[in-house]
mmCIF file of N, CA and C in Angstrom:
data_model
loop_
_atom_site.group_PDB
_atom_site.id
_atom_site.type_symbol
_atom_site.label_atom_id
_atom_site.label_comp_id
_atom_site.label_asym_id
_atom_site.label_seq_id
_atom_site.Cartn_x
_atom_site.Cartn_y
_atom_site.Cartn_z
ATOM 1 N N MET A 400 -8.580 -21.700 10.115
ATOM 2 C CA MET A 400 -9.950 -22.117 10.534
ATOM 3 C C MET A 400 -9.833 -23.256 11.152
ATOM 4 N N THR A 401 -11.078 -23.301 12.316
ATOM 5 C CA THR A 401 -10.968 -24.504 12.828
ATOM 6 C C THR A 401 -12.157 -25.777 12.428
ATOM 7 N N PRO A 402 -11.341 -26.829 12.614
ATOM 8 C CA PRO A 402 -12.112 -28.038 11.796
ATOM 9 C C PRO A 402 -13.557 -27.681 12.778
ATOM 10 N N ARG A 403 -14.837 -28.106 12.097
ATOM 11 C CA ARG A 403 -16.286 -28.480 12.538
ATOM 12 C C ARG A 403 -16.365 -30.041 13.208
ATOM 13 N N PRO A 404 -16.449 -30.089 14.706
ATOM 14 C CA PRO A 404 -16.372 -30.947 15.251
ATOM 15 C C PRO A 404 -17.135 -32.098 14.948
ATOM 16 N N ILE A 405 -17.186 -33.641 14.858
ATOM 17 C CA ILE A 405 -17.440 -34.565 14.061
ATOM 18 C C ILE A 405 -19.003 -34.821 15.283
ATOM 19 N N GLU A 406 -19.013 -34.341 16.420
ATOM 20 C CA GLU A 406 -20.022 -34.110 17.195
ATOM 21 C C GLU A 406 -20.105 -33.565 18.329
ATOM 22 N N GLU A 407 -21.148 -33.292 18.831
ATOM 23 C CA GLU A 407 -20.929 -32.171 19.726
ATOM 24 C C GLU A 407 -20.771 -32.382 21.227
ATOM 25 N N SER A 408 -21.383 -33.847 21.592
ATOM 26 C CA SER A 408 -21.339 -34.671 22.542
ATOM 27 C C SER A 408 -21.589 -35.648 22.341
ATOM 28 N N PRO A 409 -21.407 -36.475 23.432
ATOM 29 C CA PRO A 409 -21.999 -38.304 22.892
ATOM 30 C C PRO A 409 -23.134 -38.177 23.456
ATOM 31 N N GLU A 410 -24.056 -37.662 24.355
ATOM 32 C CA GLU A 410 -25.356 -37.757 24.589
ATOM 33 C C GLU A 410 -26.241 -37.154 23.358
ATOM 34 N N SER A 411 -25.620 -35.968 22.400
ATOM 35 C CA SER A 411 -26.233 -35.536 21.448
ATOM 36 C C SER A 411 -26.343 -36.642 20.241
ATOM 37 N N PHE A 412 -25.205 -37.127 20.280
ATOM 38 C CA PHE A 412 -24.762 -37.709 19.109
ATOM 39 C C PHE A 412 -25.849 -39.398 19.133
ATOM 40 N N LEU A 413 -25.512 -39.962 20.385
ATOM 41 C CA LEU A 413 -26.376 -41.043 20.398
ATOM 42 C C LEU A 413 -28.183 -40.384 20.492
ATOM 43 N N GLU A 414 -28.470 -39.363 20.636
ATOM 44 C CA GLU A 414 -29.704 -39.157 20.245
ATOM 45 C C GLU A 414 -30.097 -39.446 18.728
ATOM 46 N N ARG A 415 -29.112 -38.309 18.302
ATOM 47 C CA ARG A 415 -29.069 -37.890 16.728
ATOM 48 C C ARG A 415 -29.538 -39.128 15.939
ATOM 49 N N PHE A 416 -28.849 -40.446 16.420
ATOM 50 C CA PHE A 416 -28.679 -41.617 15.579
ATOM 51 C C PHE A 416 -29.008 -42.736 16.211
ATOM 52 N N SER A 417 -29.902 -42.570 17.256
ATOM 53 C CA SER A 417 -30.870 -43.691 18.154
ATOM 54 C C SER A 417 -31.764 -44.805 17.054
ATOM 55 N N ALA A 418 -31.877 -44.348 16.093
ATOM 56 C CA ALA A 418 -32.658 -44.992 15.369
ATOM 57 C C ALA A 418 -31.989 -46.358 14.827
ATOM 58 N N HIS A 419 -30.803 -45.765 14.535
ATOM 59 C CA HIS A 419 -29.942 -47.074 14.341
ATOM 60 C C HIS A 419 -28.952 -47.860 15.368
ATOM 61 N N ARG A 420 -29.192 -47.682 16.413
ATOM 62 C CA ARG A 420 -28.657 -48.670 17.445
ATOM 63 C C ARG A 420 -29.026 -50.263 17.375
ATOM 64 N N GLU A 421 -28.276 -51.512 17.680
ATOM 65 C CA GLU A 421 -28.917 -52.807 17.709
ATOM 66 C C GLU A 421 -28.787 -53.147 18.733
ATOM 67 N N GLU A 422 -29.164 -54.268 18.826
ATOM 68 C CA GLU A 422 -28.737 -55.255 20.481
ATOM 69 C C GLU A 422 -27.503 -56.076 20.185
ATOM 70 N N VAL A 423 -26.566 -55.646 21.381
ATOM 71 C CA VAL A 423 -25.185 -56.449 21.393
ATOM 72 C C VAL A 423 -25.124 -56.919 23.082
ATOM 73 N N PHE A 424 -23.919 -57.438 23.088
ATOM 74 C CA PHE A 424 -23.568 -57.783 24.743
ATOM 75 C C PHE A 424 -22.634 -57.578 24.815
ATOM 76 N N LEU A 425 -22.474 -56.537 25.791
ATOM 77 C CA LEU A 425 -21.470 -56.382 26.481
ATOM 78 C C LEU A 425 -20.842 -57.186 27.440
ATOM 79 N N PHE A 426 -19.362 -57.707 27.176
ATOM 80 C CA PHE A 426 -18.560 -58.589 27.972
ATOM 81 C C PHE A 426 -18.272 -57.723 28.994
ATOM 82 N N PRO A 427 -18.030 -58.578 30.380
ATOM 83 C CA PRO A 427 -17.390 -57.496 31.753
ATOM 84 C C PRO A 427 -15.941 -57.345 31.302
ATOM 85 N N GLU A 428 -15.447 -56.028 31.774
ATOM 86 C CA GLU A 428 -14.343 -55.303 31.789
ATOM 87 C C GLU A 428 -13.811 -55.054 32.753
ATOM 88 N N PRO A 429 -12.240 -54.839 32.554
ATOM 89 C CA PRO A 429 -11.559 -54.373 33.929
ATOM 90 C C PRO A 429 -12.247 -53.038 34.354
ATOM 91 N N TRP A 430 -12.425 -52.447 35.355
ATOM 92 C CA TRP A 430 -12.916 -51.093 35.916
ATOM 93 C C TRP A 430 -12.204 -50.005 35.423
ATOM 94 N N GLY A 431 -12.388 -49.077 34.917
ATOM 95 C CA GLY A 431 -11.976 -48.150 34.359
ATOM 96 C C GLY A 431 -11.540 -48.242 33.020
ATOM 97 N N SER A 432 -11.564 -49.631 32.331
ATOM 98 C CA SER A 432 -11.379 -49.730 30.599
ATOM 99 C C SER A 432 -11.849 -49.051 29.699
ATOM 100 N N PRO A 433 -10.993 -47.961 28.771
ATOM 101 C CA PRO A 433 -11.888 -47.437 28.010
ATOM 102 C C PRO A 433 -12.451 -48.501 26.961
ATOM 103 N N LEU A 434 -11.967 -49.440 26.755
ATOM 104 C CA LEU A 434 -12.479 -50.336 25.568
ATOM 105 C C LEU A 434 -13.700 -51.363 26.372
ATOM 106 N N VAL A 435 -14.796 -51.706 25.374
ATOM 107 C CA VAL A 435 -15.808 -52.941 25.821
ATOM 108 C C VAL A 435 -15.685 -53.703 24.552
ATOM 109 N N GLU A 436 -15.454 -54.796 25.377
ATOM 110 C CA GLU A 436 -15.866 -56.332 24.365
ATOM 111 C C GLU A 436 -17.402 -56.058 23.769
ATOM 112 N N ALA A 437 -18.057 -56.471 22.882
ATOM 113 C CA ALA A 437 -19.204 -56.482 22.418
ATOM 114 C C ALA A 437 -19.764 -57.606 21.214
ATOM 115 N N LYS A 438 -20.430 -57.936 21.206
ATOM 116 C CA LYS A 438 -20.863 -59.314 20.667
ATOM 117 C C LYS A 438 -22.101 -58.576 19.844
ATOM 118 N N THR A 439 -21.766 -58.252 18.699
ATOM 119 C CA THR A 439 -22.901 -57.636 17.492
ATOM 120 C C THR A 439 -23.042 -59.033 16.696
ATOM 121 N N PRO A 440 -24.293 -58.357 15.992
ATOM 122 C CA PRO A 440 -24.687 -59.397 14.787
ATOM 123 C C PRO A 440 -23.099 -59.913 13.921
ATOM 124 N N ALA A 441 -22.465 -58.840 13.771
ATOM 125 C CA ALA A 441 -21.373 -59.286 13.038
ATOM 126 C C ALA A 441 -20.684 -59.930 13.408
ATOM 127 N N GLY A 442 -20.359 -60.276 15.154
ATOM 128 C CA GLY A 442 -19.131 -60.795 15.419
ATOM 129 C C GLY A 442 -18.778 -59.779 16.742
ATOM 130 N N VAL A 443 -17.544 -60.386 17.193
ATOM 131 C CA VAL A 443 -17.275 -59.770 18.603
ATOM 132 C C VAL A 443 -16.138 -58.391 18.227
ATOM 133 N N VAL A 444 -16.568 -57.286 18.489
ATOM 134 C CA VAL A 444 -15.599 -55.987 18.494
ATOM 135 C C VAL A 444 -15.351 -55.499 19.711
ATOM 136 N N TYR A 445 -13.923 -54.327 19.453
ATOM 137 C CA TYR A 445 -13.205 -54.028 20.915
ATOM 138 C C TYR A 445 -13.692 -52.381 20.003
ATOM 139 N N ALA A 446 -14.640 -52.039 21.314
ATOM 140 C CA ALA A 446 -14.802 -50.175 20.854
ATOM 141 C C ALA A 446 -14.890 -49.229 22.037
ATOM 142 N N PHE A 447 -13.864 -48.475 22.018
ATOM 143 C CA PHE A 447 -13.943 -47.142 23.079
ATOM 144 C C PHE A 447 -15.387 -46.851 22.860
ATOM 145 N N ASP A 448 -15.579 -46.885 24.480
ATOM 146 C CA ASP A 448 -16.506 -46.926 25.050
ATOM 147 C C ASP A 448 -17.001 -45.463 25.248
ATOM 148 N N ARG A 449 -18.152 -44.947 24.702
ATOM 149 C CA ARG A 449 -18.435 -43.453 24.551
ATOM 150 C C ARG A 449 -19.487 -43.138 25.878
ATOM 151 N N GLY A 450 -20.121 -44.258 26.645
ATOM 152 C CA GLY A 450 -21.040 -44.225 27.873
ATOM 153 C C GLY A 450 -20.839 -43.715 28.729
ATOM 154 N N PRO A 451 -21.336 -43.568 29.873
ATOM 155 C CA PRO A 451 -20.953 -42.874 31.366
ATOM 156 C C PRO A 451 -20.527 -44.441 31.858
ATOM 157 N N PRO A 452 -20.001 -43.836 33.121
ATOM 158 C CA PRO A 452 -19.343 -44.906 33.968
ATOM 159 C C PRO A 452 -20.722 -45.280 34.797
ATOM 160 N N PRO A 453 -20.779 -46.470 35.294
ATOM 161 C CA PRO A 453 -20.043 -47.878 35.013
ATOM 162 C C PRO A 453 -20.694 -48.436 33.900
ATOM 163 N N THR A 454 -19.605 -49.186 33.076
ATOM 164 C CA THR A 454 -20.055 -50.007 31.726
ATOM 165 C C THR A 454 -20.851 -50.722 32.317
ATOM 166 N N PRO A 455 -22.339 -51.268 31.687
ATOM 167 C CA PRO A 455 -23.258 -52.211 32.002
ATOM 168 C C PRO A 455 -22.449 -53.806 31.526
ATOM 169 N N THR A 456 -23.494 -54.924 31.814
ATOM 170 C CA THR A 456 -22.421 -56.240 31.159
ATOM 171 C C THR A 456 -23.952 -56.697 30.990
ATOM 172 N N GLY A 457 -23.848 -57.278 30.023
ATOM 173 C CA GLY A 457 -24.761 -58.023 29.397
ATOM 174 C C GLY A 457 -25.509 -57.304 28.108
ATOM 175 N N PRO A 458 -27.368 -57.801 27.661
ATOM 176 C CA PRO A 458 -27.480 -57.196 26.521
ATOM 177 C C PRO A 458 -28.134 -55.955 26.509
ATOM 178 N N LEU A 459 -27.494 -55.350 25.850
ATOM 179 C CA LEU A 459 -28.244 -54.034 25.506
ATOM 180 C C LEU A 459 -28.192 -53.279 24.253
ATOM 181 N N ARG A 460 -28.914 -52.030 24.110
ATOM 182 C CA ARG A 460 -29.073 -51.590 22.612
ATOM 183 C C ARG A 460 -27.711 -50.532 22.549
ATOM 184 N N ALA A 461 -27.267 -50.775 21.452
ATOM 185 C CA ALA A 461 -25.863 -49.824 21.047
ATOM 186 C C ALA A 461 -25.693 -49.076 20.035
ATOM 187 N N LEU A 462 -24.939 -48.116 19.409
ATOM 188 C CA LEU A 462 -24.712 -47.462 18.292
ATOM 189 C C LEU A 462 -23.412 -47.782 18.283
ATOM 190 N N LEU A 463 -22.478 -47.903 17.184
ATOM 191 C CA LEU A 463 -21.481 -48.153 16.985
ATOM 192 C C LEU A 463 -21.212 -46.924 15.445
ATOM 193 N N HIS A 464 -20.008 -46.679 15.927
ATOM 194 C CA HIS A 464 -19.377 -45.176 14.834
ATOM 195 C C HIS A 464 -17.988 -45.585 14.713
ATOM 196 N N GLY A 465 -17.746 -45.116 13.670
ATOM 197 C CA GLY A 465 -16.251 -44.861 13.306
ATOM 198 C C GLY A 465 -16.082 -43.889 12.139
ATOM 199 N N VAL A 466 -14.766 -43.485 12.001
ATOM 200 C CA VAL A 466 -14.746 -42.013 11.212
ATOM 201 C C VAL A 466 -13.797 -43.144 10.074
ATOM 202 N N ALA A 467 -13.866 -42.773 8.446
ATOM 203 C CA ALA A 467 -13.382 -43.717 7.319
ATOM 204 C C ALA A 467 -11.819 -42.963 7.025
ATOM 205 N N GLU A 468 -11.435 -43.983 7.053
ATOM 206 C CA GLU A 468 -9.864 -43.392 6.471
ATOM 207 C C GLU A 468 -9.781 -43.617 5.274
ATOM 208 N N ALA A 469 -10.447 -44.544 4.252
ATOM 209 C CA ALA A 469 -10.177 -44.783 2.834
ATOM 210 C C ALA A 469 -11.783 -45.563 2.501
ATOM 211 N N VAL A 470 -11.854 -45.295 1.273
ATOM 212 C CA VAL A 470 -13.459 -45.530 0.731
ATOM 213 C C VAL A 470 -13.067 -46.205 -0.744
ATOM 214 N N GLY A 471 -13.807 -47.330 -0.269
ATOM 215 C CA GLY A 471 -13.892 -47.880 -2.145
ATOM 216 C C GLY A 471 -15.262 -48.584 -2.301
ATOM 217 N N PRO A 472 -15.147 -49.233 -3.635
ATOM 218 C CA PRO A 472 -16.419 -49.811 -4.149
ATOM 219 C C PRO A 472 -16.407 -51.076 -3.080
ATOM 220 N N LEU A 473 -17.543 -52.051 -2.875
ATOM 221 C CA LEU A 473 -17.346 -52.939 -2.188
ATOM 222 C C LEU A 473 -17.459 -54.106 -3.369
ATOM 223 N N GLU A 474 -16.663 -55.458 -3.266
ATOM 224 C CA GLU A 474 -16.751 -56.280 -4.262
ATOM 225 C C GLU A 474 -17.007 -57.363 -3.310
ATOM 226 N N GLY A 475 -18.392 -58.254 -3.456
ATOM 227 C CA GLY A 475 -18.470 -59.630 -2.587
ATOM 228 C C GLY A 475 -19.323 -59.117 -1.580
ATOM 229 N N GLU A 476 -19.510 -60.170 -0.264
ATOM 230 C CA GLU A 476 -20.646 -59.938 0.554
ATOM 231 C C GLU A 476 -20.036 -58.539 1.543
ATOM 232 N N ALA A 477 -21.143 -58.437 2.501
ATOM 233 C CA ALA A 477 -20.775 -57.331 3.657
ATOM 234 C C ALA A 477 -19.713 -58.143 4.700
ATOM 235 N N PHE A 478 -19.443 -57.304 5.637
ATOM 236 C CA PHE A 478 -18.236 -57.852 5.959
ATOM 237 C C PHE A 478 -17.887 -56.964 7.336
ATOM 238 N N LEU A 479 -17.551 -57.256 8.439
ATOM 239 C CA LEU A 479 -16.521 -56.199 9.918
ATOM 240 C C LEU A 479 -15.346 -57.341 9.984
ATOM 241 N N ARG A 480 -14.215 -56.842 9.780
ATOM 242 C CA ARG A 480 -13.278 -57.373 9.886
ATOM 243 C C ARG A 480 -12.416 -56.755 10.972
ATOM 244 N N ARG A 481 -11.488 -57.019 11.845
ATOM 245 C CA ARG A 481 -10.619 -56.252 12.837
ATOM 246 C C ARG A 481 -9.023 -56.251 11.739
ATOM 247 N N GLU A 482 -8.080 -55.468 11.618
ATOM 248 C CA GLU A 482 -6.760 -54.915 10.745
ATOM 249 C C GLU A 482 -6.111 -54.541 11.893
ATOM 250 N N GLY A 483 -5.628 -54.837 12.787
ATOM 251 C CA GLY A 483 -4.952 -54.441 13.871
ATOM 252 C C GLY A 483 -5.262 -53.522 14.810
ATOM 253 N N PRO A 484 -5.590 -52.158 14.809
ATOM 254 C CA PRO A 484 -6.365 -51.278 15.461
ATOM 255 C C PRO A 484 -7.514 -51.015 14.797
ATOM 256 N N ARG A 485 -7.770 -51.279 14.036
ATOM 257 C CA ARG A 485 -8.414 -50.657 12.348
ATOM 258 C C ARG A 485 -9.707 -51.557 12.284
ATOM 259 N N TYR A 486 -10.419 -51.044 11.981
ATOM 260 C CA TYR A 486 -11.712 -52.033 10.851
ATOM 261 C C TYR A 486 -11.921 -51.691 9.612
ATOM 262 N N ARG A 487 -12.332 -52.720 9.105
ATOM 263 C CA ARG A 487 -12.364 -52.542 7.548
ATOM 264 C C ARG A 487 -14.032 -52.913 7.492
ATOM 265 N N LEU A 488 -14.571 -52.720 6.824
ATOM 266 C CA LEU A 488 -15.980 -52.960 6.611
ATOM 267 C C LEU A 488 -16.512 -53.009 5.737
ATOM 268 N N GLY A 489 -17.474 -54.033 4.982
ATOM 269 C CA GLY A 489 -18.057 -53.164 3.916
ATOM 270 C C GLY A 489 -19.479 -53.985 3.686
ATOM 271 N N GLY A 490 -20.214 -52.891 3.103
ATOM 272 C CA GLY A 490 -22.018 -53.692 3.276
ATOM 273 C C GLY A 490 -22.523 -52.164 2.248
ATOM 274 N N GLU A 491 -23.951 -52.123 2.158
ATOM 275 C CA GLU A 491 -24.744 -51.572 1.730
ATOM 276 C C GLU A 491 -24.761 -50.079 2.746
ATOM 277 N N THR A 492 -24.505 -48.875 1.851
ATOM 278 C CA THR A 492 -24.969 -47.854 2.790
ATOM 279 C C THR A 492 -26.080 -46.764 2.430
ATOM 280 N N THR A 493 -26.284 -46.388 3.400
ATOM 281 C CA THR A 493 -27.444 -45.472 3.206
ATOM 282 C C THR A 493 -27.020 -43.798 3.583
ATOM 283 N N PRO A 494 -27.280 -42.398 2.779
ATOM 284 C CA PRO A 494 -26.673 -41.668 3.127
ATOM 285 C C PRO A 494 -27.599 -41.073 4.417
ATOM 286 N N LEU A 495 -27.403 -40.070 5.351
ATOM 287 C CA LEU A 495 -27.819 -40.183 6.614
ATOM 288 C C LEU A 495 -27.730 -38.137 7.017
ATOM 289 N N GLY A 496 -26.902 -37.780 5.777
ATOM 290 C CA GLY A 496 -26.846 -36.227 5.744
ATOM 291 C C GLY A 496 -25.333 -35.796 6.878
ATOM 292 N N GLY A 497 -25.277 -35.092 6.488
ATOM 293 C CA GLY A 497 -23.962 -34.271 7.242
ATOM 294 C C GLY A 497 -22.477 -34.589 7.185
ATOM 295 N N GLY A 498 -22.187 -35.632 5.885
ATOM 296 C CA GLY A 498 -20.850 -37.188 5.989
ATOM 297 C C GLY A 498 -21.204 -37.573 6.684
ATOM 298 N N PHE A 499 -22.594 -38.299 7.082
ATOM 299 C CA PHE A 499 -22.819 -39.549 7.869
ATOM 300 C C PHE A 499 -23.551 -40.722 7.184
ATOM 301 N N TYR A 500 -22.976 -41.567 7.254
ATOM 302 C CA TYR A 500 -23.749 -42.860 5.928
ATOM 303 C C TYR A 500 -23.439 -43.977 7.351
ATOM 304 N N LEU A 501 -25.360 -44.599 7.150
ATOM 305 C CA LEU A 501 -25.153 -45.878 7.978
ATOM 306 C C LEU A 501 -25.011 -47.144 6.908
ATOM 307 N N LEU A 502 -23.538 -48.014 7.260
ATOM 308 C CA LEU A 502 -22.972 -49.212 6.893
ATOM 309 C C LEU A 502 -23.277 -49.921 7.388
ATOM 310 N N GLU A 503 -24.176 -51.211 6.468
ATOM 311 C CA GLU A 503 -24.959 -52.344 7.271
ATOM 312 C C GLU A 503 -23.694 -53.444 6.878
ATOM 313 N N ALA A 504 -22.962 -53.963 7.653
ATOM 314 C CA ALA A 504 -21.732 -54.535 7.359
ATOM 315 C C ALA A 504 -21.573 -55.841 8.182
ATOM 316 N N GLY A 505 -23.082 -56.632 8.425
ATOM 317 C CA GLY A 505 -23.631 -57.582 9.288
ATOM 318 C C GLY A 505 -23.615 -56.903 10.483
ATOM 319 N N ALA A 506 -23.287 -55.674 10.709
ATOM 320 C CA ALA A 506 -23.649 -54.951 11.822
ATOM 321 C C ALA A 506 -23.710 -53.640 11.382
ATOM 322 N N LYS A 507 -24.781 -52.830 12.116
ATOM 323 C CA LYS A 507 -25.027 -51.412 11.527
ATOM 324 C C LYS A 507 -23.513 -50.715 12.267
ATOM 325 N N VAL A 508 -23.120 -49.799 11.461
ATOM 326 C CA VAL A 508 -22.076 -48.999 11.715
ATOM 327 C C VAL A 508 -22.222 -47.716 11.073
ATOM 328 N N VAL A 509 -22.791 -46.107 11.870
ATOM 329 C CA VAL A 509 -22.649 -45.271 10.845
ATOM 330 C C VAL A 509 -21.112 -44.632 11.040
ATOM 331 N N VAL A 510 -21.124 -44.356 9.844
ATOM 332 C CA VAL A 510 -19.548 -43.897 9.238
ATOM 333 C C VAL A 510 -19.765 -42.257 9.106
ATOM 334 N N TYR A 511 -18.729 -41.341 9.340
ATOM 335 C CA TYR A 511 -18.442 -40.283 9.032
ATOM 336 C C TYR A 511 -17.484 -40.510 7.396
ATOM 337 N N TRP A 512 -17.781 -39.320 6.707
ATOM 338 C CA TRP A 512 -16.794 -39.267 5.677
ATOM 339 C C TRP A 512 -16.828 -38.258 4.521
ATOM 340 N N GLU A 513 -16.547 -37.597 4.600
ATOM 341 C CA GLU A 513 -16.915 -35.954 4.089
ATOM 342 C C GLU A 513 -16.900 -36.308 2.272
ATOM 343 N N GLY A 514 -16.481 -37.279 1.805
ATOM 344 C CA GLY A 514 -16.850 -37.197 0.585
ATOM 345 C C GLY A 514 -18.393 -38.492 0.158
ATOM 346 N N PRO A 515 -18.506 -38.397 -1.220
ATOM 347 C CA PRO A 515 -19.625 -39.387 -1.775
ATOM 348 C C PRO A 515 -19.259 -40.753 -1.417
ATOM 349 N N MET A 516 -20.065 -41.325 -1.240
ATOM 350 C CA MET A 516 -19.632 -43.324 -0.747
ATOM 351 C C MET A 516 -20.991 -43.570 -1.542
ATOM 352 N N PRO A 517 -20.102 -44.815 -2.006
ATOM 353 C CA PRO A 517 -20.895 -45.617 -3.068
ATOM 354 C C PRO A 517 -22.348 -46.621 -2.495
ATOM 355 N N LYS A 518 -23.014 -47.074 -2.899
ATOM 356 C CA LYS A 518 -23.715 -47.393 -2.622
ATOM 357 C C LYS A 518 -23.642 -48.818 -1.732
ATOM 358 N N ARG A 519 -22.604 -49.318 -2.329
ATOM 359 C CA ARG A 519 -21.823 -50.805 -1.444
ATOM 360 C C ARG A 519 -20.306 -50.253 -1.607
ATOM 361 N N ALA A 520 -20.274 -50.473 -0.151
ATOM 362 C CA ALA A 520 -19.031 -49.554 -0.271
ATOM 363 C C ALA A 520 -18.237 -50.853 0.689
ATOM 364 N N GLU A 521 -16.575 -50.639 0.735
ATOM 365 C CA GLU A 521 -15.506 -51.085 1.421
ATOM 366 C C GLU A 521 -14.782 -49.791 2.188
ATOM 367 N N VAL A 522 -14.620 -49.901 3.482
ATOM 368 C CA VAL A 522 -14.189 -48.670 4.358
ATOM 369 C C VAL A 522 -13.237 -49.119 5.343
ATOM 370 N N LEU A 523 -12.197 -48.358 5.321
ATOM 371 C CA LEU A 523 -11.148 -48.514 6.268
ATOM 372 C C LEU A 523 -11.281 -47.847 7.313
ATOM 373 N N LEU A 524 -11.670 -47.906 8.471
ATOM 374 C CA LEU A 524 -12.081 -46.759 9.650
ATOM 375 C C LEU A 524 -10.706 -46.218 10.317
ATOM 376 N N SER A 525 -10.406 -45.435 10.687
ATOM 377 C CA SER A 525 -9.946 -44.297 11.925
ATOM 378 C C SER A 525 -9.848 -45.083 13.060
ATOM 379 N N PRO A 526 -8.721 -45.829 13.822
ATOM 380 C CA PRO A 526 -9.309 -46.047 15.135
ATOM 381 C C PRO A 526 -9.310 -45.179 15.367
ATOM 382 N N PRO A 527 -10.172 -44.910 16.814
ATOM 383 C CA PRO A 527 -10.617 -46.247 17.748
ATOM 384 C C PRO A 527 -12.059 -46.073 16.916
ATOM 385 N N LEU A 528 -13.221 -47.387 16.901
ATOM 386 C CA LEU A 528 -13.914 -47.907 16.884
ATOM 387 C C LEU A 528 -14.779 -47.650 17.957
ATOM 388 N N MET A 529 -15.862 -46.802 17.895
ATOM 389 C CA MET A 529 -16.897 -46.337 18.785
ATOM 390 C C MET A 529 -18.056 -46.587 19.558
ATOM 391 N N LEU A 530 -18.443 -47.039 20.834
ATOM 392 C CA LEU A 530 -19.745 -47.171 20.760
ATOM 393 C C LEU A 530 -20.253 -46.162 21.882
ATOM 394 N N PHE A 531 -21.615 -46.410 21.516
ATOM 395 C CA PHE A 531 -22.372 -45.165 22.687
ATOM 396 C C PHE A 531 -23.657 -46.296 23.095
ATOM 397 N N ARG A 532 -23.901 -45.932 24.409
ATOM 398 C CA ARG A 532 -24.721 -46.570 24.520
ATOM 399 C C ARG A 532 -25.742 -45.684 25.735
#
């Protein structure tokens, strides 16, 4: 059995979750780099650019997305931090349907997880963190 894809296309994914975009600042990147450096309300993140070339520089509304590798209850305050190639984040969750959750970790991140997610969750994302613009 072929697994169901998480997204049909970058454009349809962005359209589906566009209400959860927020203001970020994209720093200049080398031409052709698949990673963008983005300043979010939670700090700077490095994300795989899912938008069409060329990548703009400056402020814009973007959507962050990741696939959860591990999920548990959150003890403490919301956070978002890089651990090697992965991100660990914690915050309030809102179910969006179909295995998707909005996790508010200082920055908004749409997270895919096949199981139930606690109302306050700590999540380890599989690489890469993705940015849709």
